[in-house]
Each structure stands twice: as C-alpha cells, then as structure tokens.
Coordinates of C-alpha atoms and ligand atoms in Angstrom, one line a residue:
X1 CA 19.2 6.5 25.1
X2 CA 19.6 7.7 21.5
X3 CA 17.4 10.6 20.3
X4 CA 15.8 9.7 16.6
X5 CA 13.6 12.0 14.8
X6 CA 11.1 10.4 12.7
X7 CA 9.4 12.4 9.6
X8 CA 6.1 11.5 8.9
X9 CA 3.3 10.5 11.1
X10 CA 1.5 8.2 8.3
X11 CA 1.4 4.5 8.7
X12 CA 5.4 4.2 8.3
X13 CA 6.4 6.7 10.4
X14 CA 3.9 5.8 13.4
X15 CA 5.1 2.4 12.8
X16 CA 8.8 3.3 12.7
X17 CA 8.4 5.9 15.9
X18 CA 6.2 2.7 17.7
X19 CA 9.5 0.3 17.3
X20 CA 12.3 2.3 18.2
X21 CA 10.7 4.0 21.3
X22 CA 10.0 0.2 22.6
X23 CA 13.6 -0.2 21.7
X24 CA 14.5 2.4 24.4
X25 CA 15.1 5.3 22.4
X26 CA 14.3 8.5 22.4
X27 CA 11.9 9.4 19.5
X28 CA 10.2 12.8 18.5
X29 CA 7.8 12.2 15.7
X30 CA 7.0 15.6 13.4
X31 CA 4.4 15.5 11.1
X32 CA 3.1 18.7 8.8
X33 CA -0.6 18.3 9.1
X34 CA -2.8 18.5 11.8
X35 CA -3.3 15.0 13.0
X36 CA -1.4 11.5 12.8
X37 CA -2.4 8.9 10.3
X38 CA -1.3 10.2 6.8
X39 CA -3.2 8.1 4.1
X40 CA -4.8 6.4 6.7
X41 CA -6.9 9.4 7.9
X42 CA -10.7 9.0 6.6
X43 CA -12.6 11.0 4.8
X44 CA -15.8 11.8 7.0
X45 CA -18.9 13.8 5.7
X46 CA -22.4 14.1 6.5
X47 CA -22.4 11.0 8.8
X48 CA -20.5 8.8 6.2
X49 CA -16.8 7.9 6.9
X50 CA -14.5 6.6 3.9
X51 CA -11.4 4.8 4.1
X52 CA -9.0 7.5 1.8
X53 CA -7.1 4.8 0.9
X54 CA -6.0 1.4 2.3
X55 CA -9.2 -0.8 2.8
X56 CA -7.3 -4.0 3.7
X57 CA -4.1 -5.4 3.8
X58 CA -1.6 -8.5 2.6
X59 CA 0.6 -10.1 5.1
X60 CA -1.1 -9.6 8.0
X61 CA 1.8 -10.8 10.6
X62 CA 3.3 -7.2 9.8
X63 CA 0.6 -5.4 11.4
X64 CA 0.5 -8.1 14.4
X65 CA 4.4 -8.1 14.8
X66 CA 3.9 -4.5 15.1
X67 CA 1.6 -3.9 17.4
X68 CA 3.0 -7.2 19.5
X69 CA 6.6 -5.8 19.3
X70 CA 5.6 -2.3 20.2
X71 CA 3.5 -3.2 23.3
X72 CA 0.3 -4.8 23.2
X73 CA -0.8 -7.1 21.0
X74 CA -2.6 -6.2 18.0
X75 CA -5.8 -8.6 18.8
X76 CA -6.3 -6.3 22.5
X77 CA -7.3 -3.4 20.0
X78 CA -8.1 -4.4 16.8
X79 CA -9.8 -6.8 14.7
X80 CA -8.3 -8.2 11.8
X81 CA -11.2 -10.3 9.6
X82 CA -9.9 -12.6 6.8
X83 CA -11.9 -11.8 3.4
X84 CA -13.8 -14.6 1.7
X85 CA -13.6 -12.6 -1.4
X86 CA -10.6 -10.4 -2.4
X87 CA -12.3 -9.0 -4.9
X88 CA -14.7 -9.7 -7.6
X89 CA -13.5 -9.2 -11.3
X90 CA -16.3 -8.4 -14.1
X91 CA -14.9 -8.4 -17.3
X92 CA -16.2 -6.8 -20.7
X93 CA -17.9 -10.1 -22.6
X94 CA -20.0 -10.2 -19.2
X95 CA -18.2 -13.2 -17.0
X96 CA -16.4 -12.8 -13.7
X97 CA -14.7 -14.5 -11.3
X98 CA -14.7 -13.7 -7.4
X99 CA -11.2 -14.3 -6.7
X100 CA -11.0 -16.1 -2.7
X101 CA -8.3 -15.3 -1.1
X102 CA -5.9 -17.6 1.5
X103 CA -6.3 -21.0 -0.1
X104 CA -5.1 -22.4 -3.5
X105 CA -8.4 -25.2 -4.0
X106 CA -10.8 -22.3 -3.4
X107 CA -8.7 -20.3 -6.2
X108 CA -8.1 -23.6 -8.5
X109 CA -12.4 -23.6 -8.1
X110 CA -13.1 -20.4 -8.3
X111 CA -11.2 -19.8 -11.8
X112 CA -12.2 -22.9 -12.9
X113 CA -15.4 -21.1 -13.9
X114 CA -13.9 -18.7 -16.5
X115 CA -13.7 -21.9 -18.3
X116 CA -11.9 -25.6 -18.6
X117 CA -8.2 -25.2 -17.2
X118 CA -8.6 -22.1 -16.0
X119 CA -8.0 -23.0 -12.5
X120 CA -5.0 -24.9 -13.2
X121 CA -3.2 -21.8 -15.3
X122 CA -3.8 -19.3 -12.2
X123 CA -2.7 -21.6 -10.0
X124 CA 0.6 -22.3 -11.8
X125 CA 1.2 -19.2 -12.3
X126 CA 0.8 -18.0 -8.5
X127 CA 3.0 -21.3 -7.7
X128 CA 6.2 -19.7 -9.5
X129 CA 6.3 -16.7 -7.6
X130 CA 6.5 -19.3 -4.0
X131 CA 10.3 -19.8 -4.2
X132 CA 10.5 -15.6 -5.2
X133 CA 9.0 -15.0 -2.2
X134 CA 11.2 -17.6 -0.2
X135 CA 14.3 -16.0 -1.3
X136 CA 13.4 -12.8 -1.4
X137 CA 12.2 -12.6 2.2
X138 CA 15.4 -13.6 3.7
X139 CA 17.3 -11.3 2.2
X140 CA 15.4 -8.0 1.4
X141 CA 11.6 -8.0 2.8
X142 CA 12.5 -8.8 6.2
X143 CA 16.2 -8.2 6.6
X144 CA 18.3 -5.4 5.7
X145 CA 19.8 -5.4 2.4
X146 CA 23.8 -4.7 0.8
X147 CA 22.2 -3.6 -2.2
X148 CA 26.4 -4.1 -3.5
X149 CA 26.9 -7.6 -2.0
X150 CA 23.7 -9.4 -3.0
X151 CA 23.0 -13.0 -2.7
X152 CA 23.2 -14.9 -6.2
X153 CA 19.2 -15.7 -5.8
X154 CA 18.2 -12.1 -5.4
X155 CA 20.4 -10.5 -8.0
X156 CA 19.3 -12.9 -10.5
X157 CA 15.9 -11.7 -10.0
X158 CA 16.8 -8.4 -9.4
X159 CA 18.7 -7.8 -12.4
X160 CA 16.4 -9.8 -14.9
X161 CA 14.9 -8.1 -17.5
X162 CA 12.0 -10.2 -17.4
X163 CA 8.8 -7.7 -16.9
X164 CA 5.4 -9.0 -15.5
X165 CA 4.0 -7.4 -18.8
X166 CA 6.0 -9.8 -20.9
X167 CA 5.6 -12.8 -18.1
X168 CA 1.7 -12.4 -18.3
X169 CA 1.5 -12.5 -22.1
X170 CA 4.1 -15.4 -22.3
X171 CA 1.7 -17.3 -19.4
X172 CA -1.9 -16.8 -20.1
X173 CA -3.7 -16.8 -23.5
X174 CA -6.8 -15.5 -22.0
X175 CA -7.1 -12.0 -21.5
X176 CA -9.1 -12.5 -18.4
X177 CA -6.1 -13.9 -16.8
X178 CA -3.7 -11.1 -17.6
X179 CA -6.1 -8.8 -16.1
X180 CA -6.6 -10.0 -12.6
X181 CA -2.9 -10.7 -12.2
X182 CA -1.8 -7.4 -13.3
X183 CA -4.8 -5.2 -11.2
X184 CA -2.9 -5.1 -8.0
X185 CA 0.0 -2.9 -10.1
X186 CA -2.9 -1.2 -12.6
X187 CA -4.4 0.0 -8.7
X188 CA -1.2 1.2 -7.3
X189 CA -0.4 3.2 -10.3
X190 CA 1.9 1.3 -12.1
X191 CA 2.7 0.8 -16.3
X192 CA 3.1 -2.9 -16.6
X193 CA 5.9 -2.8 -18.9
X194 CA 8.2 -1.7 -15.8
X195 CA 7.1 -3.5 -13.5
X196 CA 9.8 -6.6 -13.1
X197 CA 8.2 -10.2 -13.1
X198 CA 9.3 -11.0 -9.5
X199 CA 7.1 -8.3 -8.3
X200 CA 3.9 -10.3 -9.1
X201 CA 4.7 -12.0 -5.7
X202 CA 2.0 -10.6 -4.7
X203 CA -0.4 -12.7 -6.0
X204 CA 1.2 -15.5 -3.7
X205 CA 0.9 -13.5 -1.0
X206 CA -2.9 -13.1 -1.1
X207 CA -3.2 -16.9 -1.8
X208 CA -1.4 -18.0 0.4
X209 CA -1.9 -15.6 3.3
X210 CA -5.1 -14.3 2.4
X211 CA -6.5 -10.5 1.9
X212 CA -7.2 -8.9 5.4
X213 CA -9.6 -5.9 6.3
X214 CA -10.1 -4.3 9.8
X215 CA -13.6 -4.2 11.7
X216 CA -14.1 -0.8 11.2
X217 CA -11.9 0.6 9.0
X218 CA -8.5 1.4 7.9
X219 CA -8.7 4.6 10.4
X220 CA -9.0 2.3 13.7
X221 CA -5.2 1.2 12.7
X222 CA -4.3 5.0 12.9
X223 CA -6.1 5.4 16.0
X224 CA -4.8 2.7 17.7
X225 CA -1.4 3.7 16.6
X226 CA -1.9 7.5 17.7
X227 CA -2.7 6.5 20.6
X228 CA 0.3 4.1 21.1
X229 CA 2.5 7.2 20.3
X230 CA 1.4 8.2 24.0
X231 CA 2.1 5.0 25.5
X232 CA 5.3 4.8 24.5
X233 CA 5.9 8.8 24.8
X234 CA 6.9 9.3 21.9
X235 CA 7.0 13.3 21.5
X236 CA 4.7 13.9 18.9
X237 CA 4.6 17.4 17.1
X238 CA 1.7 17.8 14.3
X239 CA 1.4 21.1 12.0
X240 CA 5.3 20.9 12.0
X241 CA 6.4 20.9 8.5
X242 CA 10.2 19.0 7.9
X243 CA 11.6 21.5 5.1
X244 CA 15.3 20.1 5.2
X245 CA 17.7 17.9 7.1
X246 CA 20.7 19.4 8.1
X247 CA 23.9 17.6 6.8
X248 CA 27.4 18.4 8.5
X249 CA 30.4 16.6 8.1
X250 CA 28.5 13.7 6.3
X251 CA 25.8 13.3 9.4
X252 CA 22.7 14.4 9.8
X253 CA 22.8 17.1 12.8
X254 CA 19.7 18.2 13.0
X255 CA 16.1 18.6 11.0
X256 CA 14.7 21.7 10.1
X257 CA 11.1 22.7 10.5
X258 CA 8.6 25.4 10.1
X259 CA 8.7 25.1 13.9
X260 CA 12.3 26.0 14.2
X261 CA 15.4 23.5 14.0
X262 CA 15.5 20.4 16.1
X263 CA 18.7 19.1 17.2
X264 CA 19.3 15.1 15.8
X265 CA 22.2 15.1 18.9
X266 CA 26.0 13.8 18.4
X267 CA 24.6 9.9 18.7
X268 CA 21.0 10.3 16.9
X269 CA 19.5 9.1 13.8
X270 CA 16.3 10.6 11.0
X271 CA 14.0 8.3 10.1
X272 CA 12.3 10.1 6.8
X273 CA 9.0 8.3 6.3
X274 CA 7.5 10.3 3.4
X275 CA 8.9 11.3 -0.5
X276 CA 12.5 12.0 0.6
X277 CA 12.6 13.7 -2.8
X278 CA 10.9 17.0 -0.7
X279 CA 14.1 17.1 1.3
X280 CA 16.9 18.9 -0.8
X281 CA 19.6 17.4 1.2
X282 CA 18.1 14.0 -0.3
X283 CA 16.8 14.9 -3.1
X284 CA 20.2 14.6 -5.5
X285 CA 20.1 10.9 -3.8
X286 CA 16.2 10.2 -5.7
X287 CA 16.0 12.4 -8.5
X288 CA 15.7 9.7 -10.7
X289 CA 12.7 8.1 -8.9
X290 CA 9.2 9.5 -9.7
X291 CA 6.0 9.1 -7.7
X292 CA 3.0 6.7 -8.5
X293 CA 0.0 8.7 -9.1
X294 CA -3.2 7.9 -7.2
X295 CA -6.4 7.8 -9.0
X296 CA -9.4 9.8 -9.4
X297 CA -11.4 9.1 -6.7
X298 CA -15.5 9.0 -5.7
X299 CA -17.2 8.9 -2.2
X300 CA -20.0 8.4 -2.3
X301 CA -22.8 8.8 0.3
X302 CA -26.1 6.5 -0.9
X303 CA -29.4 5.9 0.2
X304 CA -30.9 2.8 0.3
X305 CA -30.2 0.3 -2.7
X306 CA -31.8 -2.4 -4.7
X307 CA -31.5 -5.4 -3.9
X308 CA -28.8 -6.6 -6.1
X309 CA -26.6 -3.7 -5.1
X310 CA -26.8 -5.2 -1.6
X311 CA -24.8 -8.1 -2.1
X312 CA -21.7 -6.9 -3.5
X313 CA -18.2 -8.0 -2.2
X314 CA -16.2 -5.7 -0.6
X315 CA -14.5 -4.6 -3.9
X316 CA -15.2 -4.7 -7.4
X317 CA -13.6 -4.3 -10.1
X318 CA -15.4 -3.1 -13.8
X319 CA -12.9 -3.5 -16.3
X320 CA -12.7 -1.4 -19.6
X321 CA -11.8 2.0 -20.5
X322 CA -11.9 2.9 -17.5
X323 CA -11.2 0.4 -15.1
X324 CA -13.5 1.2 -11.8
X325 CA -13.0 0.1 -8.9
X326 CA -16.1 -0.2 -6.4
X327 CA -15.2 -0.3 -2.5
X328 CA -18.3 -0.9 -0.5
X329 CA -17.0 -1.4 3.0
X330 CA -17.3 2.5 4.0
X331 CA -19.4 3.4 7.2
X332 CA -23.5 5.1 7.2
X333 CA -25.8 6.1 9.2
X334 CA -28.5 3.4 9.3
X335 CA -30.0 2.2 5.9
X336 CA -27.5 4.0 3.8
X337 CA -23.8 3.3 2.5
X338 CA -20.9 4.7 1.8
X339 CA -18.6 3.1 -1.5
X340 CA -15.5 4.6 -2.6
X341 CA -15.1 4.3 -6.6
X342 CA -11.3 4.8 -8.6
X343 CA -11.2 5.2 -12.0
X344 CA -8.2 4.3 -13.8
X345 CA -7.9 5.3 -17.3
X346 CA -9.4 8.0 -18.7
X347 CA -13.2 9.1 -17.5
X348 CA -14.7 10.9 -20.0
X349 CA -17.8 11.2 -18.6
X350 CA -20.0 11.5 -15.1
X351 CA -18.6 8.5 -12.9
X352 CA -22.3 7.5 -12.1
X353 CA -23.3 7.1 -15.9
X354 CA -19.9 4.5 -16.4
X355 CA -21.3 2.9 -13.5
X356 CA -24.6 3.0 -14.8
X357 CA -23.3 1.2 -18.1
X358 CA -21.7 -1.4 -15.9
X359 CA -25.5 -1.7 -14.3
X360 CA -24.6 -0.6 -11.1
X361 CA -27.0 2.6 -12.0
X362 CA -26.4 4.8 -8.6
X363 CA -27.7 7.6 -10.0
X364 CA -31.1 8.1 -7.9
X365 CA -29.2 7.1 -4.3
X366 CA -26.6 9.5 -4.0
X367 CA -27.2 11.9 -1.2
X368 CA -23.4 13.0 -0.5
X369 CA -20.7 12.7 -2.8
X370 CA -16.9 14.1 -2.6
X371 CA -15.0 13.7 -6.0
X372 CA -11.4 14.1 -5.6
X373 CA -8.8 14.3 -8.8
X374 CA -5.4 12.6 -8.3
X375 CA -3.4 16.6 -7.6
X376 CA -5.9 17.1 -5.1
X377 CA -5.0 13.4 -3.2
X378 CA -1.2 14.8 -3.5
X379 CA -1.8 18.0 -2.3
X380 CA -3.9 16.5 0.6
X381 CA -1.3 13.6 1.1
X382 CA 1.8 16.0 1.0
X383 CA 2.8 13.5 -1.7
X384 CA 1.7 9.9 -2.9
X385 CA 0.8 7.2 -0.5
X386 CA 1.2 4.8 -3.1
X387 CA 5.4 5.6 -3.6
X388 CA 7.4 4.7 -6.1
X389 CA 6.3 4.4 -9.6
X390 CA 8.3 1.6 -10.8
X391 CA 10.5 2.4 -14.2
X392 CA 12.2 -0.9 -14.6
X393 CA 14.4 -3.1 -12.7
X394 CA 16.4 -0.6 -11.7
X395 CA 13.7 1.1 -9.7
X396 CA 14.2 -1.4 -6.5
X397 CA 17.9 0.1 -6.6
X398 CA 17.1 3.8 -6.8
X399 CA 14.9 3.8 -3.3
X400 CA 16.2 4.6 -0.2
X401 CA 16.2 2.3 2.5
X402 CA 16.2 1.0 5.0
X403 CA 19.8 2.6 5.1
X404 CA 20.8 5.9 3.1
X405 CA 24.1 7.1 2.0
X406 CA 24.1 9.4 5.1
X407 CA 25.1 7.3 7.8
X408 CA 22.5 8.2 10.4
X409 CA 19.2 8.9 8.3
X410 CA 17.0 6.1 7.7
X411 CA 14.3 5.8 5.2
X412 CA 10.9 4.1 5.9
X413 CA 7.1 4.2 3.9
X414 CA 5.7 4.0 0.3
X415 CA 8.9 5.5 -0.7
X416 CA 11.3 3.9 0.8
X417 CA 12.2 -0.5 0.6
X418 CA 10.7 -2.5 0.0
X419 CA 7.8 -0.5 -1.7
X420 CA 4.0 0.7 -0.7
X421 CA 1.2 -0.6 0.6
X422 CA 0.5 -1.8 4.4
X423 CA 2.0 -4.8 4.1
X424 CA 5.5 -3.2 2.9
X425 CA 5.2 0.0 4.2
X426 CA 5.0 -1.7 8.1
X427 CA 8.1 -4.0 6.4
X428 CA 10.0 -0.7 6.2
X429 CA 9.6 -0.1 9.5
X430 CA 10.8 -2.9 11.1
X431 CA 13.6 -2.9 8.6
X432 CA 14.6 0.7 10.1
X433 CA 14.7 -0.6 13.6
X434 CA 16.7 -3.5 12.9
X435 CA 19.1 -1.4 11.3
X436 CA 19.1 1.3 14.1
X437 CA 18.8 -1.5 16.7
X438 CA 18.4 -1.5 20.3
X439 CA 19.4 1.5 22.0
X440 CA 22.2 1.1 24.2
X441 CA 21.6 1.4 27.9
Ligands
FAD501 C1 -6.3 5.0 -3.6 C2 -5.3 4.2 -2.8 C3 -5.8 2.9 -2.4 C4 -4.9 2.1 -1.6 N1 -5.3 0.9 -1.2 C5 -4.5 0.1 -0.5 C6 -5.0 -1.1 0.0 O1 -6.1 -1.5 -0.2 N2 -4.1 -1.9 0.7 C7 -2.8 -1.5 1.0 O2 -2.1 -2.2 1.7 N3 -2.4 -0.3 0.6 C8 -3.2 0.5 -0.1 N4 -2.8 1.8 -0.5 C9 -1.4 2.2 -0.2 C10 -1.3 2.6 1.3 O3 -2.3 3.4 1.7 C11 0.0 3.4 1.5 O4 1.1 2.7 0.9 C12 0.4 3.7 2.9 O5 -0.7 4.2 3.6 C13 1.6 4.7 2.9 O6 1.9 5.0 4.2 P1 3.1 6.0 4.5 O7 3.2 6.2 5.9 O8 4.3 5.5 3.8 O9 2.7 7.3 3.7 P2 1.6 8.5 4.1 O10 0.4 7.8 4.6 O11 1.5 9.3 2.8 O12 2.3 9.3 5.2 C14 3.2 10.3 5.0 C15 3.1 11.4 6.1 O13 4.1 12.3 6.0 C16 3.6 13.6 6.2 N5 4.5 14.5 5.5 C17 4.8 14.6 4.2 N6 5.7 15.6 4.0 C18 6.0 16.1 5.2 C19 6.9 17.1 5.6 N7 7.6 17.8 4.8 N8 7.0 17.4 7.0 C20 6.2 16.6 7.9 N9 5.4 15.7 7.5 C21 5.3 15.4 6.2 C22 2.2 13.5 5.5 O14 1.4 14.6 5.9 C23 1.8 12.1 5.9 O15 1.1 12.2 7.2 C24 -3.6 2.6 -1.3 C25 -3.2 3.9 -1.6 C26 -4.1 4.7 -2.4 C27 -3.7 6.0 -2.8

C-alpha cells in the first residue's frame, strides 16, 4: 500500500482522495478550513441555503464514474435531473431565447425564434466543435497527456492561434449569437480574446450531453462525498493548512502543515488539488499562470413573488453593462426563495435597481441578503474555484497536471488539467489516479 497525501478537500481533492483509496492506497486528505467541500460548501442564512458556486454540471458520466468507481453508485445517493432549460438568454432590444439543453432539434427550434436561420447557424456552429471533442478526449480529457510528444490532431488545435473571440465574429453576424456562445467563458471569468477556439467545446457538450443539476443542491455532492471519505477511510484532517511541500533530492518527502510536517514515505505521492501557485516549492513551476476571478455575487433571501417571477428557469441571464446572472434554484422556508445573482462588468449601482431595469424589480421581497465582492470569494475559497484564467494558447501548457515536473506530486482541480468546472475538475481526478494507478499489493 502506497501512502498519498492529497491537498485540498474541495470537489478535486475529495474526488482524487475517493479514487486512489478504492485503488488500495493509503490516502490522508488535509484541508485548511473547517469542513470538506471547498466551493461546493453553501452558503446558509436565516433558513435559506445557497449553492456558493456550482449549480449544475456538464458531462454527467464524470460524477457517475466517480461515485461508481469509488464504491457505490452515484444514483444510491444522489439525484442527478436533466434540465429542460440551460438557461434563458434576454438580450438588450428585448428577445430571448431559452437555450434546451441535450438535443440538437430542440436547439435548431429553439434559436429558430431569434429569427429565420438562426437555428441552422447555432447548430453549425456547435457541430464543428464534435470532432474537437472526439480527438481531444482520447488524448487529453480522459487520458494522461505527453504535453512534448503530442498527437498531430491535438497539437494542431493546441497550437492554433485561432481564438473563440475571432471564431465567433468570423461565424455569427448576429450579436445575439456571439453572446450565448461566449457566456459560459464571460461566467468563468475569462477575456474572450484568450480564450483558444477549441475551447468552445463546450457548447457541444451541453447539446449533446445535456446541462445537469442535483435534487437538492450542489452541497448533497459534498456531502455524499464527505461521507464517502469515511467509507473508504481515508484520514481526513480539516483546519490543517498545507504551507509547503517538501522537495529532497528531486521527490517530494513530505508536506508541511500548520499541523506539523507529514511524512509523503520513500514510495508515496502529493496530490495538490488547489492553486499550486500557494506552494513555493511549485510556485516557480506556475508563475506565469494567473487565477480567474469570480464575480460579485448576491444571495438573496425573498418573500413571496409575483406571478411572473415564479416561472423563471433555473438561470437567467440579463445581458448589458452588466451582465447578471439570476440563479433561482436556492432552497426556503415555505413560500419564499432563495436566487443567487453575479454581476459581471461593472455594477455601478444597487444590484436590485439593475434588476429592477431588467423588470425583475425585487426590491419589496428581500428579507435576507448576503453580498459578497470577488476578494471576499478568494479569501473565503483560499483561492479561485474557477482556476486558470486563460492568457492564450499557451495557457493549456502552463498548468500542472495530471503529472508535475516532480516525479511524485500530482496536480488535480480548477487549477490543474484539464481546467475548472465539475465536469473537468472530477476529469482531473481520474486523470491523477490513472497516472498514480493501482497500488501494488
Ligand atoms: C460563481 C461560480 C459559479 C460556478 N458555477 C459552476 C457551474 O454552474 N458548474 C460547474 O461545473 N462549475 C461551476 N463553477 C466552478 C466550480 O465550482 C469549481 O471549478 C469547482 O468547484 C472547483 O473545485 P476544486 O476542488 O478544484 O476547488 P475548490 O472547491 O476551491 O477546493 C480547494 C480546496 O482547497 C482548500 N485549500 C486551499 N488552500 C489550501 C491550503 N494551503 N491547505 C489546505 N487546504 C487548502 C480550500 O479550502 C478548498 O477546500 C463555478 C464557480 C464559481 C466561482
């Protein structure tokens, strides 16, 4: 049995500490705050609980390969509930579209109604990224990559200097279009211009996969996975901060903590699972790599609504100067809700009055809110959930992962390959324990 230390109890790191126990080794997780679950961990006040983050996920046979490869399946303790609607998008002349997620004739459809054509552009566009995806999952998403000995297919697209900004304006004469297929990088922080064209992938993902949520919230995926941590016995030590790993002779030897130093052992292995830039024997390794920063964000507690606040889809997104976007999927006491909004761009005034010019006027509900600014998320998050912030191509070259110049450290998570989000993040992790492997008996 091998020990390996995994840092980080967030999504990534539970999901990293899940695999390689059930691939018989020894795994102590340490994680700096008090409890497991990272960006995953609600915000609860006054009877309303909050997803902080992640409200639903891509690529949904991560999370069940997870749980099913880490002991029982994934449908035994949680429920994961296609969404009609991804998300709806109101634009500023006053249309929308409420984009459908899983099937390309409900997409073709539902764009359709932007105008004559519209349909067909989206879902041409979407189509390009299918062989992307193809290629790209057999040799980086789901496998571990040689960054220096790379297939033809991926270093052509890793090394074109094709950027979604330039593919979106080359593609789609209507604004409308540009907007929706660059919000998933506008929400995770990102500057179009550096973002590379392959990367819109994800817009194939959701079509052809569909957008998931969990009954009950993002938290019951860090509860079940907290509680997995027993099962498997992984030893799991919260309020432990990691402040270094210790590098001798090329290896890492051991990890230390506020707690004291921890012993990696002659045969052991790190998994980091958070911003390896806090760890100054990595740091050299990622200086050039700079976070994505989260945005300003709202929950808020309401009493009960009108009528046509009632029937909103799960999110919503008001775009302008700033862009809002409405969550409504939160948990109340009976008769009331809980929405999350984030505002990207600049707010210059109360959130509630630029929701009230988008006529979602909350102003007289509110009976709880919590506003929290984007150095208030980090501070919280001992970093940025959402990783990376792309600076061009070279970006997918300068994170870590799953393998790391020293031999027998690992990186998983938003920072690590092959980016953030659930879908990726749980990617990472399954990359690390195909790279570790099993342990040997
Ligand atoms: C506003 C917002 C909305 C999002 N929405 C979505 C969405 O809808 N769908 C989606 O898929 N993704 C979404 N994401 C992204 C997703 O939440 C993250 O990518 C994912 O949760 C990251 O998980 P992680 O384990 O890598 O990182 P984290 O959850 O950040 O976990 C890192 C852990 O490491 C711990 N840690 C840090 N430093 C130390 C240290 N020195 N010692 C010990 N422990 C340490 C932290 O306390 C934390 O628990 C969103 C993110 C944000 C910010």
């Amino acid at each position: 049995m091998t020990r390996v230390v995994v840092l980080g109890g967030g999504y990534a790191g539970m999901a990293s500490a899940a695999r390689l126990a059930k691939l018989g080794h020894s795994v102590t997780l340490l994680e700096a705050s008090g409890q497991l679950g990272g960006a995953l961990v609600p915000v609860r006040e006054e009877g309303f609980t909050w997803d902080a983050s992640a409200t639903s996920t891509l690529l949904p046979a991560v999370m069940r390969d997870l749980f099913r490869k880490s002991g029982r399946p994934a449908e035994r303790e949680l429920e994961l509930v296609p969404m009609d609607v991804i998300r709806e998008h109101r634009f500023a002349d006053k249309t929308s579209v409420a984009v459908p997620g899983g099937t390309r004739g409900a997409q073709l459809a539902a764009f359709d109604e932007l105008g004559p054509g519209m349909g067909q552009q989206w879902t041409d566009y979407v189509a390009r990224f299918s062989e992307d995806w193809e290629v790209l999952r057999q040799h980086y998403f789901e496998v571990p990559w040689e960054p220096s000995a790379l297939p033809a297919a991926v270093a052509e697209r890793f090394r074109s200097r094709e950027t979604l900004h330039k593919r979106l304006r080359k593609t789609f004469k209507d604004e409308r279009l540009r907007l929706v297929a660059a919000h998933p990088f506008v929400a995770a922080g990102q500057e179009l211009r550096d973002v590379p064209a392959w990367a819109g992938l994800t817009a194939y993902l959701e079509q052809r996969f569909g957008v998931w949520r969990i009954e009950g919230g993002m938290s019951v995926v860090a509860e079940v996975l907290a509680a997995r941590m027993a099962t498997r016995r992984v030893s799991v030590q919260t309020a432990t901060q990691v402040e270094d790993i210790v590098v001798r002779d090329g290896r890492a030897v051991a990890v230390s903590t506020t707690a004291g130093e921890i012993d990696v052992g002659a045969d052991g292995a790190v998994v980091v699972a958070f911003d390896p830039r806090s760890l100054p024997a990595l740091r050299p390794l990622v200086d050039r790599t700079l976070p994505a920063i989260p945005p300003m964000t709202f929950h808020l507690g309401l009493s009960s609504l009108p009528e046509h606040l009632l029937d909103l889809p799960d999110e919503l997104v008001l775009h302008g100067e700033p862009t809002l976007v409405v969550r409504t999927r939160g948990l109340a006491p009976e008769g009331q809700h809980a929405w999350t909004v984030h505002s990207y761009g600049k707010l210059m005034e109360d959130v509630l009055l630029a929701l009230a010019r988008h006529k979602i006027d909350l102003r007289e509900h509110v009976v709880h809110r919590v506003d929290l600014g984007a150095a208030e998320l980090v501070r919280r998050w001992r970093g940025s959930p959402l990783g990376v912030k792309w600076v061009g191509r070279s970006t997918v070259f300068q994170r870590l992962g799953p393998r790391t110049p020293v031999p027998n450290v690992y990186a998983a998570g938003a920072h690590a390959t092959p980016g953030s989000g659930l879908p990726f993040t749980g990617l990472s992790s399954a990359l690390v324990a195909q790279s570790i492997g099993p342990a040997e008996k």
